Amino acid sequence: MDMREIRIKAREKLKGVCRVCANCDGRVCAGEVPGMGGTGSGAAFMENVRAFRAVKLNLRALHSSPVPDTGTELWGHSLSLPVMAAPLAGAAVNMGGALSEKELADGLHAGSRAAGTIAWSGDAFVPGIFEAGLAAVAAQGGCGIVTVKPHGVEESIRRIRMAEDAGAVAAAVDVDAAAFRPPAPGLSVGAGNPADLEKIVRSTKLPVILKGIMTPDEAVAAAAAGVSGIVVSNHGGRALEACPATAEVLPAVAAAVRGRMKIFVDGGLRTGADVLKALAMGADAALIGRPLVPPVVGGGAEGVALYFKKLASELCAAMILTGTGAVRAVSPRILYGSA
Ligand SMILES: Cc1cc2nc3c(=O)[nH]c(=O)nc-3n(C[C@H](O)[C@H](O)[C@H](O)COP(=O)(O)O)c2cc1C
């Protein structure tokens, strides 16, 4: 199977829920949440894509270097490239039942691992979804990051313990999903105060990551709570329509906590060059969301591995053309306008 065949098959199976656009930029699916789009007018999703595309790289090819090293590591776990599959859950509500939750989770996790990287599992405020992701991580011998929704301290700790038992590399809480929880009398809103976060961090031996940090002050608060990483993310523009693009806030957020934790970013990255831009702006690695949906729907694990292979070759080309020898040695100097 090649990517063209995979995309044709995905388009048939998705029946219009995702149009499998050549440029996944949020225009035709604007407002389709649940679904594959961005919330409201779709502006935050579209802005994410636009902002990464707007960053340019200095082309410098006057060198004779060995093949670039795209590898990196996370808490002792080697990755073939600084990119992972973002949490993507809700096959029934978001993908029109084009595949089962198990097929979605298994395909993302097995395909990512086949490509030498890992996937993050997802969660929801309904039963079944967290469990499918957790099982997929366990099936890969723990090669994956388990994401839990902000369920409150006790339930978050309970789910993170299950991630530990599955042997996961780390556990994440997607704090930007705070408004997705059905409000109920007596339940606090928000993703938890710094004391709650500290309790969660102290409850586990796993590195804890907060996904959905968009400001330097919250990055500093996350560091103070002892987290091991953050994801600069606005949930792919699915949570708050009126928020900036992740590429716009990444440099300042990264500068606030660099060296104290791992910094990840997602939202609108579409090419290997976009990944290199993210690294030059201060990220240790990037997550890819929606562009993995057609590959997993049309080609399962094989489609996902093929997608990462293409992305890795784009990243390698961008590294050659910016004189970047290794992911560990990306310089901000490669950003146009910086030097
Ligand atoms: C269909 C769908 C389901 C998602 N499910 C989750 C989830 O369960 N947990 C989570 O933290 N983020 C979830 N996200 C957000 C992604 O992990 C990621 O932040 C976002 O898609 C990145 O932007 P991109 O799609 O432009 O690459 C979901 C996104 C989509 C499109």
mmCIF file of C-alpha atoms and ligand atoms in Angstrom:
data_model
loop_
_atom_site.group_PDB
_atom_site.id
_atom_site.type_symbol
_atom_site.label_atom_id
_atom_site.label_comp_id
_atom_site.label_asym_id
_atom_site.label_seq_id
_atom_site.Cartn_x
_atom_site.Cartn_y
_atom_site.Cartn_z
ATOM 1 C CA MET A 1 0.000 0.000 0.000
ATOM 2 C CA ASP A 2 1.272 3.499 -0.751
ATOM 3 C CA MET A 3 0.129 6.763 0.800
ATOM 4 C CA ARG A 4 -2.086 7.624 -2.177
ATOM 5 C CA GLU A 5 -4.031 4.352 -1.824
ATOM 6 C CA ILE A 6 -4.222 4.786 1.937
ATOM 7 C CA ARG A 7 -5.703 8.264 1.575
ATOM 8 C CA ILE A 8 -8.292 7.109 -0.985
ATOM 9 C CA LYS A 9 -9.384 4.328 1.361
ATOM 10 C CA ALA A 10 -9.483 6.751 4.314
ATOM 11 C CA ARG A 11 -11.668 9.201 2.361
ATOM 12 C CA GLU A 12 -14.184 6.427 1.642
ATOM 13 C CA LYS A 13 -14.276 5.211 5.242
ATOM 14 C CA LEU A 14 -14.477 8.671 6.828
ATOM 15 C CA LYS A 15 -17.553 9.550 4.698
ATOM 16 C CA GLY A 16 -17.003 13.305 4.862
ATOM 17 C CA VAL A 17 -16.273 13.528 8.611
ATOM 18 C CA CYS A 18 -12.710 14.315 7.497
ATOM 19 C CA ARG A 19 -12.282 15.332 3.844
ATOM 20 C CA VAL A 20 -8.645 14.129 3.833
ATOM 21 C CA CYS A 21 -7.466 17.467 2.429
ATOM 22 C CA ALA A 22 -4.014 17.768 0.818
ATOM 23 C CA ASN A 23 -3.385 20.627 3.263
ATOM 24 C CA CYS A 24 -4.895 19.814 6.643
ATOM 25 C CA ASP A 25 -5.566 23.415 7.662
ATOM 26 C CA GLY A 26 -8.992 23.467 9.294
ATOM 27 C CA ARG A 27 -10.832 25.397 6.603
ATOM 28 C CA VAL A 28 -13.427 22.916 5.345
ATOM 29 C CA CYS A 29 -14.037 21.355 8.763
ATOM 30 C CA ALA A 30 -14.293 24.709 10.620
ATOM 31 C CA GLY A 31 -16.551 24.389 13.653
ATOM 32 C CA GLU A 32 -16.857 20.596 13.406
ATOM 33 C CA VAL A 33 -16.259 19.637 17.041
ATOM 34 C CA PRO A 34 -17.159 16.812 17.750
ATOM 35 C CA GLY A 35 -15.520 15.889 14.478
ATOM 36 C CA MET A 36 -12.107 16.801 13.152
ATOM 37 C CA GLY A 37 -12.280 20.601 13.082
ATOM 38 C CA GLY A 38 -11.495 23.522 15.340
ATOM 39 C CA THR A 39 -14.057 24.982 17.708
ATOM 40 C CA GLY A 40 -16.361 27.881 16.736
ATOM 41 C CA SER A 41 -15.199 29.581 13.561
ATOM 42 C CA GLY A 42 -12.231 27.191 13.463
ATOM 43 C CA ALA A 43 -9.894 30.190 13.816
ATOM 44 C CA ALA A 44 -7.558 28.697 16.422
ATOM 45 C CA PHE A 45 -6.972 25.549 14.324
ATOM 46 C CA MET A 46 -6.383 27.603 11.156
ATOM 47 C CA GLU A 47 -4.079 30.014 13.031
ATOM 48 C CA ASN A 48 -1.963 27.123 14.306
ATOM 49 C CA VAL A 49 -1.267 25.977 10.744
ATOM 50 C CA ARG A 50 -0.748 29.509 9.427
ATOM 51 C CA ALA A 51 1.685 30.454 12.202
ATOM 52 C CA PHE A 52 3.980 27.459 11.686
ATOM 53 C CA ARG A 53 3.898 27.983 7.928
ATOM 54 C CA ALA A 54 4.783 31.668 8.385
ATOM 55 C CA VAL A 55 8.088 30.845 10.120
ATOM 56 C CA LYS A 56 10.913 30.631 7.563
ATOM 57 C CA LEU A 57 14.277 28.889 7.713
ATOM 58 C CA ASN A 58 17.667 30.180 6.549
ATOM 59 C CA LEU A 59 18.933 27.960 3.729
ATOM 60 C CA ARG A 60 22.648 27.289 4.319
ATOM 61 C CA ALA A 61 24.083 24.424 2.285
ATOM 62 C CA LEU A 62 27.788 25.306 2.192
ATOM 63 C CA HIS A 63 28.960 22.438 4.350
ATOM 64 C CA SER A 64 29.978 18.825 3.948
ATOM 65 C CA SER A 65 28.521 17.069 6.954
ATOM 66 C CA PRO A 66 27.526 13.465 7.651
ATOM 67 C CA VAL A 67 23.867 12.441 7.309
ATOM 68 C CA PRO A 68 21.946 14.361 10.019
ATOM 69 C CA ASP A 69 21.094 12.525 13.205
ATOM 70 C CA THR A 70 17.318 12.826 13.703
ATOM 71 C CA GLY A 71 17.334 10.755 16.903
ATOM 72 C CA THR A 72 16.558 11.982 20.374
ATOM 73 C CA GLU A 73 15.709 10.553 23.785
ATOM 74 C CA LEU A 74 13.029 10.980 26.411
ATOM 75 C CA TRP A 75 13.688 9.883 29.976
ATOM 76 C CA GLY A 76 16.018 7.136 28.815
ATOM 77 C CA HIS A 77 13.781 6.073 25.921
ATOM 78 C CA SER A 78 15.304 6.462 22.405
ATOM 79 C CA LEU A 79 13.228 7.949 19.588
ATOM 80 C CA SER A 80 14.216 7.813 15.905
ATOM 81 C CA LEU A 81 12.843 11.314 15.386
ATOM 82 C CA PRO A 82 11.719 14.198 17.618
ATOM 83 C CA VAL A 83 8.060 13.673 16.753
ATOM 84 C CA MET A 84 5.348 11.611 18.427
ATOM 85 C CA ALA A 85 1.702 10.847 17.678
ATOM 86 C CA ALA A 86 -0.541 13.225 19.670
ATOM 87 C CA PRO A 87 -3.450 11.802 21.679
ATOM 88 C CA LEU A 88 -6.301 11.237 19.180
ATOM 89 C CA ALA A 89 -9.357 9.623 20.693
ATOM 90 C CA GLY A 90 -13.079 9.352 20.101
ATOM 91 C CA ALA A 91 -13.349 7.192 16.969
ATOM 92 C CA ALA A 92 -17.141 7.109 17.211
ATOM 93 C CA VAL A 93 -17.858 10.780 17.910
ATOM 94 C CA ASN A 94 -14.945 12.409 16.055
ATOM 95 C CA MET A 95 -14.315 10.004 13.168
ATOM 96 C CA GLY A 96 -17.877 8.872 12.419
ATOM 97 C CA GLY A 97 -17.085 5.297 13.503
ATOM 98 C CA ALA A 98 -14.739 4.807 10.507
ATOM 99 C CA LEU A 99 -12.833 2.468 12.823
ATOM 100 C CA SER A 100 -13.239 1.198 16.378
ATOM 101 C CA GLU A 101 -11.562 2.876 19.355
ATOM 102 C CA LYS A 102 -9.324 -0.200 19.678
ATOM 103 C CA GLU A 103 -8.323 -0.077 15.995
ATOM 104 C CA LEU A 104 -7.559 3.641 16.325
ATOM 105 C CA ALA A 105 -5.428 3.250 19.457
ATOM 106 C CA ASP A 106 -3.677 0.057 18.340
ATOM 107 C CA GLY A 107 -2.917 1.472 14.882
ATOM 108 C CA LEU A 108 -1.451 4.700 16.254
ATOM 109 C CA HIS A 109 0.667 2.983 18.898
ATOM 110 C CA ALA A 110 1.915 0.052 16.792
ATOM 111 C CA GLY A 111 2.621 2.265 13.758
ATOM 112 C CA SER A 112 4.492 4.866 15.806
ATOM 113 C CA ARG A 113 6.604 2.179 17.417
ATOM 114 C CA ALA A 114 7.344 0.581 14.027
ATOM 115 C CA ALA A 115 8.689 3.985 12.950
ATOM 116 C CA GLY A 116 10.908 4.160 16.031
ATOM 117 C CA THR A 117 8.814 6.678 17.933
ATOM 118 C CA ILE A 118 5.845 6.510 20.319
ATOM 119 C CA ALA A 119 2.212 7.602 20.509
ATOM 120 C CA TRP A 120 0.319 9.318 23.331
ATOM 121 C CA SER A 121 -2.989 7.694 24.273
ATOM 122 C CA GLY A 122 -6.133 9.765 24.781
ATOM 123 C CA ASP A 123 -8.946 9.963 27.296
ATOM 124 C CA ALA A 124 -12.526 11.221 27.579
ATOM 125 C CA PHE A 125 -15.156 11.889 30.226
ATOM 126 C CA VAL A 126 -17.019 8.770 29.009
ATOM 127 C CA PRO A 127 -15.956 5.174 29.715
ATOM 128 C CA GLY A 128 -14.062 2.973 27.254
ATOM 129 C CA ILE A 129 -11.773 5.461 25.563
ATOM 130 C CA PHE A 130 -9.063 5.680 28.235
ATOM 131 C CA GLU A 131 -9.081 1.892 28.536
ATOM 132 C CA ALA A 132 -8.550 1.363 24.777
ATOM 133 C CA GLY A 133 -5.533 3.688 24.809
ATOM 134 C CA LEU A 134 -4.091 2.143 27.955
ATOM 135 C CA ALA A 135 -4.386 -1.348 26.436
ATOM 136 C CA ALA A 136 -2.626 -0.133 23.285
ATOM 137 C CA VAL A 137 0.289 1.218 25.361
ATOM 138 C CA ALA A 138 0.482 -2.064 27.297
ATOM 139 C CA ALA A 139 0.443 -4.020 24.018
ATOM 140 C CA GLN A 140 3.569 -2.111 22.971
ATOM 141 C CA GLY A 141 5.330 -3.114 26.185
ATOM 142 C CA GLY A 142 4.769 0.357 27.645
ATOM 143 C CA CYS A 143 6.236 2.250 24.665
ATOM 144 C CA GLY A 144 3.795 5.125 24.858
ATOM 145 C CA ILE A 145 2.670 8.083 26.961
ATOM 146 C CA VAL A 146 -0.704 7.794 28.701
ATOM 147 C CA THR A 147 -2.774 10.989 28.735
ATOM 148 C CA VAL A 148 -5.522 11.444 31.306
ATOM 149 C CA LYS A 149 -8.180 14.144 31.320
ATOM 150 C CA PRO A 150 -8.271 16.563 34.275
ATOM 151 C CA HIS A 151 -10.603 14.355 36.333
ATOM 152 C CA GLY A 152 -9.663 15.827 39.713
ATOM 153 C CA VAL A 153 -6.832 14.656 41.949
ATOM 154 C CA GLU A 154 -8.110 11.241 43.059
ATOM 155 C CA GLU A 155 -9.289 9.969 39.694
ATOM 156 C CA SER A 156 -6.234 11.371 37.885
ATOM 157 C CA ILE A 157 -3.946 9.561 40.344
ATOM 158 C CA ARG A 158 -5.930 6.343 39.881
ATOM 159 C CA ARG A 159 -5.525 6.517 36.093
ATOM 160 C CA ILE A 160 -1.829 7.437 36.315
ATOM 161 C CA ARG A 161 -1.303 4.355 38.505
ATOM 162 C CA MET A 162 -2.781 2.263 35.668
ATOM 163 C CA ALA A 163 -0.307 3.946 33.303
ATOM 164 C CA GLU A 164 2.501 2.900 35.675
ATOM 165 C CA ASP A 165 1.223 -0.683 35.653
ATOM 166 C CA ALA A 166 1.186 -0.609 31.833
ATOM 167 C CA GLY A 167 4.880 0.372 31.933
ATOM 168 C CA ALA A 168 4.295 3.728 30.188
ATOM 169 C CA VAL A 169 7.185 6.095 29.461
ATOM 170 C CA ALA A 170 5.306 8.983 31.132
ATOM 171 C CA ALA A 171 1.835 10.218 32.050
ATOM 172 C CA ALA A 172 0.252 13.448 30.820
ATOM 173 C CA VAL A 173 -2.771 15.483 31.890
ATOM 174 C CA ASP A 174 -4.446 17.533 29.138
ATOM 175 C CA VAL A 175 -5.320 20.536 31.280
ATOM 176 C CA ASP A 176 -6.759 22.388 28.275
ATOM 177 C CA ALA A 177 -9.686 19.942 28.334
ATOM 178 C CA ALA A 178 -10.919 21.453 31.614
ATOM 179 C CA ALA A 179 -14.069 22.841 30.001
ATOM 180 C CA PHE A 180 -14.942 19.518 28.316
ATOM 181 C CA ARG A 181 -16.023 17.974 31.633
ATOM 182 C CA PRO A 182 -19.787 18.085 32.095
ATOM 183 C CA PRO A 183 -20.302 20.588 34.964
ATOM 184 C CA ALA A 184 -21.839 19.116 38.105
ATOM 185 C CA PRO A 185 -22.787 20.727 41.423
ATOM 186 C CA GLY A 186 -19.922 20.481 43.934
ATOM 187 C CA LEU A 187 -17.267 19.722 41.333
ATOM 188 C CA SER A 188 -14.573 22.360 40.994
ATOM 189 C CA VAL A 189 -13.929 23.694 37.529
ATOM 190 C CA GLY A 190 -10.458 24.154 36.049
ATOM 191 C CA ALA A 191 -7.674 21.610 35.870
ATOM 192 C CA GLY A 192 -6.518 21.924 39.478
ATOM 193 C CA ASN A 193 -4.486 24.395 41.484
ATOM 194 C CA PRO A 194 -0.700 24.103 42.049
ATOM 195 C CA ALA A 195 -1.221 22.082 45.265
ATOM 196 C CA ASP A 196 -3.385 19.547 43.367
ATOM 197 C CA LEU A 197 -0.720 19.266 40.680
ATOM 198 C CA GLU A 198 1.987 18.653 43.268
ATOM 199 C CA LYS A 199 -0.084 15.828 44.772
ATOM 200 C CA ILE A 200 -0.397 14.223 41.338
ATOM 201 C CA VAL A 201 3.337 14.599 40.610
ATOM 202 C CA ARG A 202 4.285 13.152 44.018
ATOM 203 C CA SER A 203 1.900 10.201 43.637
ATOM 204 C CA THR A 204 3.873 8.538 40.836
ATOM 205 C CA LYS A 205 7.359 7.560 39.787
ATOM 206 C CA LEU A 206 6.457 8.380 36.175
ATOM 207 C CA PRO A 207 7.434 11.716 34.637
ATOM 208 C CA VAL A 208 4.275 13.878 34.635
ATOM 209 C CA ILE A 209 3.564 16.192 31.699
ATOM 210 C CA LEU A 210 0.974 18.982 31.498
ATOM 211 C CA LYS A 211 -0.530 19.277 28.016
ATOM 212 C CA GLY A 212 -2.144 22.626 27.266
ATOM 213 C CA ILE A 213 0.278 25.230 28.619
ATOM 214 C CA MET A 214 0.097 28.457 26.589
ATOM 215 C CA THR A 215 1.672 31.135 28.815
ATOM 216 C CA PRO A 216 5.100 31.579 30.476
ATOM 217 C CA ASP A 217 3.524 32.056 33.939
ATOM 218 C CA GLU A 218 1.705 28.705 33.779
ATOM 219 C CA ALA A 219 4.913 27.044 32.538
ATOM 220 C CA VAL A 220 6.709 28.429 35.603
ATOM 221 C CA ALA A 221 3.849 27.237 37.860
ATOM 222 C CA ALA A 222 4.118 23.768 36.259
ATOM 223 C CA ALA A 223 7.865 23.738 36.980
ATOM 224 C CA ALA A 224 7.214 24.750 40.587
ATOM 225 C CA ALA A 225 4.766 21.836 40.938
ATOM 226 C CA GLY A 226 7.581 19.519 39.850
ATOM 227 C CA VAL A 227 6.312 18.385 36.453
ATOM 228 C CA SER A 228 8.825 16.817 34.057
ATOM 229 C CA GLY A 229 7.399 18.305 30.877
ATOM 230 C CA ILE A 230 4.787 20.527 29.250
ATOM 231 C CA VAL A 231 3.096 20.538 25.876
ATOM 232 C CA VAL A 232 2.571 23.989 24.421
ATOM 233 C CA SER A 233 -0.851 23.175 23.017
ATOM 234 C CA ASN A 234 -4.310 24.618 22.537
ATOM 235 C CA HIS A 235 -5.799 21.178 21.863
ATOM 236 C CA GLY A 236 -5.485 21.754 18.118
ATOM 237 C CA GLY A 237 -7.807 24.757 18.390
ATOM 238 C CA ARG A 238 -10.600 22.599 19.796
ATOM 239 C CA ALA A 239 -10.889 24.201 23.234
ATOM 240 C CA LEU A 240 -10.772 28.024 23.087
ATOM 241 C CA GLU A 241 -11.408 29.726 19.768
ATOM 242 C CA ALA A 242 -9.876 33.025 20.836
ATOM 243 C CA CYS A 243 -6.399 31.884 21.663
ATOM 244 C CA PRO A 244 -3.085 32.478 19.931
ATOM 245 C CA ALA A 245 -1.323 29.948 17.738
ATOM 246 C CA THR A 246 1.110 27.605 19.476
ATOM 247 C CA ALA A 247 4.003 28.758 17.242
ATOM 248 C CA GLU A 248 3.356 32.327 18.435
ATOM 249 C CA VAL A 249 3.680 31.546 22.149
ATOM 250 C CA LEU A 250 6.273 28.757 22.003
ATOM 251 C CA PRO A 251 9.461 30.919 22.135
ATOM 252 C CA ALA A 252 8.412 32.814 25.276
ATOM 253 C CA VAL A 253 7.000 29.743 27.046
ATOM 254 C CA ALA A 254 10.144 27.730 26.254
ATOM 255 C CA ALA A 255 12.434 30.543 27.402
ATOM 256 C CA ALA A 256 10.643 30.639 30.782
ATOM 257 C CA VAL A 257 11.405 26.993 31.684
ATOM 258 C CA ARG A 258 14.201 25.820 29.368
ATOM 259 C CA GLY A 259 16.570 23.403 31.101
ATOM 260 C CA ARG A 260 14.062 22.655 33.890
ATOM 261 C CA MET A 261 11.857 20.212 31.987
ATOM 262 C CA LYS A 262 11.073 18.776 28.544
ATOM 263 C CA ILE A 263 9.156 21.116 26.257
ATOM 264 C CA PHE A 264 6.830 19.721 23.598
ATOM 265 C CA VAL A 265 4.554 21.526 21.156
ATOM 266 C CA ASP A 266 1.630 20.621 18.924
ATOM 267 C CA GLY A 267 -0.963 22.301 16.735
ATOM 268 C CA GLY A 268 -0.583 22.931 13.035
ATOM 269 C CA LEU A 269 2.758 21.208 12.383
ATOM 270 C CA ARG A 270 2.442 19.704 8.934
ATOM 271 C CA THR A 271 5.954 19.075 7.564
ATOM 272 C CA GLY A 272 9.415 17.981 8.638
ATOM 273 C CA ALA A 273 10.491 21.601 8.226
ATOM 274 C CA ASP A 274 7.757 22.637 10.704
ATOM 275 C CA VAL A 275 9.247 20.180 13.205
ATOM 276 C CA LEU A 276 12.696 21.718 12.739
ATOM 277 C CA LYS A 277 11.210 25.204 13.252
ATOM 278 C CA ALA A 278 9.644 24.028 16.528
ATOM 279 C CA LEU A 279 13.000 22.728 17.756
ATOM 280 C CA ALA A 280 14.710 25.991 16.811
ATOM 281 C CA MET A 281 12.019 27.880 18.744
ATOM 282 C CA GLY A 282 12.775 25.924 21.917
ATOM 283 C CA ALA A 283 10.899 22.623 21.771
ATOM 284 C CA ASP A 284 12.539 19.267 22.516
ATOM 285 C CA ALA A 285 10.017 17.418 20.357
ATOM 286 C CA ALA A 286 6.709 17.921 18.552
ATOM 287 C CA LEU A 287 3.399 16.073 18.438
ATOM 288 C CA ILE A 288 1.345 15.538 15.285
ATOM 289 C CA GLY A 289 -2.428 15.166 15.523
ATOM 290 C CA ARG A 290 -4.933 15.236 12.656
ATOM 291 C CA PRO A 291 -2.521 14.397 9.790
ATOM 292 C CA LEU A 292 -2.271 10.899 11.331
ATOM 293 C CA VAL A 293 -5.997 10.245 11.029
ATOM 294 C CA PRO A 294 -6.116 9.399 7.280
ATOM 295 C CA PRO A 295 -3.059 7.098 7.592
ATOM 296 C CA VAL A 296 -4.508 5.178 10.554
ATOM 297 C CA VAL A 297 -8.024 4.971 9.075
ATOM 298 C CA GLY A 298 -6.830 3.951 5.588
ATOM 299 C CA GLY A 299 -3.766 1.900 6.465
ATOM 300 C CA GLY A 300 -3.737 1.053 10.174
ATOM 301 C CA ALA A 301 -0.296 0.676 11.759
ATOM 302 C CA GLU A 302 1.324 0.422 8.322
ATOM 303 C CA GLY A 303 -0.185 3.768 7.287
ATOM 304 C CA VAL A 304 1.059 5.445 10.465
ATOM 305 C CA ALA A 305 4.589 4.079 10.010
ATOM 306 C CA LEU A 306 4.570 5.243 6.378
ATOM 307 C CA TYR A 307 3.479 8.737 7.453
ATOM 308 C CA PHE A 308 6.347 8.999 9.959
ATOM 309 C CA LYS A 309 8.813 7.718 7.334
ATOM 310 C CA LYS A 310 7.798 10.564 4.997
ATOM 311 C CA LEU A 311 8.008 13.112 7.822
ATOM 312 C CA ALA A 312 11.470 11.837 8.821
ATOM 313 C CA SER A 313 12.775 12.256 5.274
ATOM 314 C CA GLU A 314 11.376 15.812 5.137
ATOM 315 C CA LEU A 315 13.039 16.578 8.486
ATOM 316 C CA CYS A 316 16.325 15.157 7.255
ATOM 317 C CA ALA A 317 16.185 17.315 4.095
ATOM 318 C CA ALA A 318 15.423 20.438 6.148
ATOM 319 C CA MET A 319 18.352 19.643 8.458
ATOM 320 C CA ILE A 320 20.731 19.240 5.507
ATOM 321 C CA LEU A 321 19.583 22.544 3.996
ATOM 322 C CA THR A 322 19.961 24.462 7.253
ATOM 323 C CA GLY A 323 23.338 22.950 8.156
ATOM 324 C CA THR A 324 21.871 21.156 11.190
ATOM 325 C CA GLY A 325 23.847 18.025 12.050
ATOM 326 C CA ALA A 326 21.744 16.653 14.886
ATOM 327 C CA VAL A 327 18.454 17.184 16.688
ATOM 328 C CA ARG A 328 20.505 17.745 19.854
ATOM 329 C CA ALA A 329 22.298 20.642 18.141
ATOM 330 C CA VAL A 330 19.507 22.690 16.531
ATOM 331 C CA SER A 331 20.395 26.390 16.579
ATOM 332 C CA PRO A 332 17.934 29.326 16.717
ATOM 333 C CA ARG A 333 20.231 30.781 14.021
ATOM 334 C CA ILE A 334 18.410 28.664 11.428
ATOM 335 C CA LEU A 335 15.274 30.822 11.888
ATOM 336 C CA TYR A 336 15.015 33.520 9.207
ATOM 337 C CA GLY A 337 15.225 36.924 10.834
ATOM 338 C CA SER A 338 17.318 35.673 13.751
ATOM 339 C CA ALA A 339 20.719 36.130 12.117
HETATM 340 C C1 LIG B 1 -10.198 13.884 16.841
HETATM 341 C C2 LIG B 1 -9.280 14.415 17.894
HETATM 342 C C3 LIG B 1 -9.238 13.789 19.140
HETATM 343 C C4 LIG B 1 -8.389 14.271 20.134
HETATM 344 N N1 LIG B 1 -8.358 13.615 21.349
HETATM 345 C C5 LIG B 1 -7.519 14.071 22.318
HETATM 346 C C6 LIG B 1 -7.426 13.405 23.590
HETATM 347 O O1 LIG B 1 -8.108 12.429 23.868
HETATM 348 N N2 LIG B 1 -6.568 13.914 24.513
HETATM 349 C C7 LIG B 1 -5.770 15.006 24.243
HETATM 350 O O2 LIG B 1 -4.985 15.413 25.091
HETATM 351 N N3 LIG B 1 -5.842 15.652 23.052
HETATM 352 C C8 LIG B 1 -6.679 15.203 22.089
HETATM 353 N N4 LIG B 1 -6.721 15.848 20.877
HETATM 354 C C9 LIG B 1 -5.813 16.988 20.616
HETATM 355 C C10 LIG B 1 -4.513 16.481 19.996
HETATM 356 O O3 LIG B 1 -3.814 15.654 20.879
HETATM 357 C C11 LIG B 1 -3.546 17.614 19.591
HETATM 358 O O4 LIG B 1 -3.363 18.492 20.679
HETATM 359 C C12 LIG B 1 -3.987 18.399 18.364
HETATM 360 O O5 LIG B 1 -4.734 17.606 17.466
HETATM 361 C C13 LIG B 1 -2.748 18.952 17.672
HETATM 362 O O6 LIG B 1 -3.063 19.732 16.587
HETATM 363 P P1 LIG B 1 -3.022 19.204 15.049
HETATM 364 O O7 LIG B 1 -4.167 18.267 14.909
HETATM 365 O O8 LIG B 1 -3.185 20.455 14.271
HETATM 366 O O9 LIG B 1 -1.692 18.529 14.802
HETATM 367 C C14 LIG B 1 -7.569 15.397 19.880
HETATM 368 C C15 LIG B 1 -7.621 16.017 18.620
HETATM 369 C C16 LIG B 1 -8.459 15.540 17.642
HETATM 370 C C17 LIG B 1 -8.468 16.220 16.294
#
